[in-house]
Short mmCIF file of C-alpha atoms in Angstrom, two decimals:
data_model
loop_
_atom_site.label_atom_id
_atom_site.label_comp_id
_atom_site.label_asym_id
_atom_site.label_seq_id
_atom_site.Cartn_x
_atom_site.Cartn_y
_atom_site.Cartn_z
CA MET A 9 3.25 31.33 -25.25
CA THR A 10 6.49 29.69 -26.33
CA THR A 11 6.83 26.06 -27.31
CA GLN A 12 9.27 23.96 -25.34
CA THR A 13 11.87 21.84 -27.06
CA GLY A 14 14.60 19.60 -25.78
CA PRO A 15 14.92 17.66 -22.53
CA SER A 16 12.37 19.70 -20.55
CA GLN A 17 9.76 18.95 -23.22
CA ASP A 18 10.52 15.23 -22.92
CA VAL A 19 10.02 15.43 -19.14
CA SER A 20 6.76 17.30 -19.58
CA GLU A 21 5.50 14.78 -22.12
CA GLN A 22 6.40 11.84 -19.87
CA LEU A 23 4.65 13.39 -16.88
CA LEU A 24 1.58 14.37 -18.93
CA GLU A 25 1.23 10.82 -20.26
CA ALA A 26 1.35 9.47 -16.70
CA PHE A 27 -1.12 12.10 -15.45
CA LYS A 28 -3.53 11.30 -18.30
CA ALA A 29 -3.41 7.60 -17.46
CA LEU A 30 -3.95 8.27 -13.75
CA ALA A 31 -6.72 10.83 -14.28
CA ASN A 32 -9.21 7.99 -14.71
CA PRO A 33 -10.28 6.73 -11.25
CA VAL A 34 -10.51 3.09 -12.38
CA ARG A 35 -7.01 3.12 -13.88
CA LEU A 36 -5.69 4.71 -10.69
CA GLN A 37 -7.43 2.00 -8.65
CA LEU A 38 -5.97 -0.73 -10.88
CA LEU A 39 -2.45 0.59 -10.32
CA GLN A 40 -3.08 0.67 -6.57
CA TRP A 41 -4.41 -2.91 -6.58
CA LEU A 42 -1.38 -4.11 -8.55
CA ARG A 43 0.88 -2.77 -5.82
CA ASP A 44 -0.23 -5.71 -3.64
CA PRO A 45 -1.70 -8.31 -6.01
CA GLU A 46 -2.09 -11.03 -3.36
CA ALA A 47 -4.44 -8.79 -1.39
CA HIS A 48 -6.66 -7.92 -4.35
CA PHE A 49 -6.67 -10.78 -6.85
CA PRO A 50 -7.12 -14.57 -6.67
CA VAL A 51 -3.44 -15.26 -7.31
CA HIS A 52 -3.85 -18.86 -6.14
CA GLU A 53 -5.82 -19.38 -9.37
CA GLY A 54 -3.07 -17.79 -11.46
CA ILE A 55 -0.55 -19.62 -13.56
CA ALA A 56 2.42 -17.42 -12.65
CA ASP A 57 3.94 -15.35 -9.86
CA PRO A 58 1.99 -12.05 -9.73
CA HIS A 59 5.10 -10.05 -8.81
CA GLU A 60 7.30 -11.57 -11.52
CA VAL A 61 4.75 -11.89 -14.33
CA GLY A 62 1.70 -9.97 -13.16
CA VAL A 63 -2.02 -10.44 -12.80
CA CYS A 64 -4.05 -11.96 -15.63
CA VAL A 65 -6.47 -9.64 -17.44
CA SER A 66 -9.29 -12.09 -16.68
CA HIS A 67 -8.71 -11.59 -12.93
CA ILE A 68 -8.63 -7.81 -13.37
CA GLN A 69 -11.83 -8.00 -15.41
CA ALA A 70 -13.56 -10.13 -12.76
CA LYS A 71 -12.62 -7.70 -9.98
CA THR A 72 -13.69 -4.58 -11.86
CA GLY A 73 -16.79 -6.03 -13.50
CA LEU A 74 -15.83 -4.23 -16.70
CA ALA A 75 -15.78 -5.66 -20.21
CA GLN A 76 -12.55 -7.32 -21.29
CA SER A 77 -12.10 -4.72 -24.03
CA THR A 78 -12.39 -1.89 -21.49
CA VAL A 79 -9.89 -3.52 -19.13
CA SER A 80 -7.49 -4.09 -22.03
CA ALA A 81 -7.81 -0.44 -23.11
CA TYR A 82 -7.21 0.77 -19.54
CA MET A 83 -4.16 -1.46 -19.14
CA ALA A 84 -2.79 -0.33 -22.53
CA SER A 85 -3.10 3.29 -21.35
CA LEU A 86 -1.17 2.49 -18.17
CA GLN A 87 1.43 0.64 -20.23
CA ARG A 88 1.90 3.55 -22.68
CA ALA A 89 2.49 5.79 -19.66
CA GLY A 90 5.18 3.39 -18.46
CA LEU A 91 3.33 2.48 -15.26
CA VAL A 92 2.81 -1.22 -15.98
CA ARG A 93 4.46 -3.96 -18.03
CA SER A 94 2.72 -6.78 -19.80
CA THR A 95 3.76 -10.39 -20.21
CA ARG A 96 2.03 -12.82 -22.52
CA ILE A 97 1.70 -16.46 -21.40
CA GLY A 98 -0.10 -18.48 -24.02
CA LYS A 99 -3.35 -16.67 -24.77
CA TRP A 100 -3.29 -14.77 -21.47
CA THR A 101 -1.85 -11.30 -20.87
CA HIS A 102 -0.58 -10.47 -17.40
CA TYR A 103 0.17 -7.00 -16.04
CA ARG A 104 2.43 -5.85 -13.24
CA ARG A 105 3.57 -2.46 -12.04
CA ASP A 106 6.84 -1.10 -13.41
CA GLU A 107 8.25 0.00 -10.06
CA GLU A 108 11.48 1.33 -11.55
CA ARG A 109 9.60 3.51 -14.04
CA ILE A 110 7.15 4.71 -11.39
CA ALA A 111 10.10 5.76 -9.21
CA GLN A 112 11.63 7.63 -12.17
CA LEU A 113 8.35 9.47 -12.80
CA VAL A 114 8.09 10.44 -9.12
CA ASP A 115 11.67 11.75 -9.29
CA LEU A 116 10.92 13.66 -12.51
CA LEU A 117 7.86 15.19 -10.90
CA GLY A 118 9.88 16.28 -7.89
CA ARG A 119 12.48 17.94 -10.09
CA ALA A 120 9.98 19.49 -12.52
CA LEU A 121 7.74 21.24 -10.00
#
């Protein structure tokens, strides 16, 4: 088997990172919930616009019932894959989908397969 180098390797690495992040059912669910934050999180309790800044980790934690450290690790995985962006407001971290990056990954997938 030959090893890829160059642009096609970069595309493969980007897609693999996204696939790894989405292979976990909870991370996939989180990304789906963040598509429509008003429908899934108590945004009226938030301190910022969920579309502009994102949803606070504490709200994500409350919805999932997972430990804060687990939620933070899951969100970091989604962020490394380029699927979400984080914004820090005071001591709170908020996450929102990176729609532009998600669209790029979908386009890459369509061209790669």
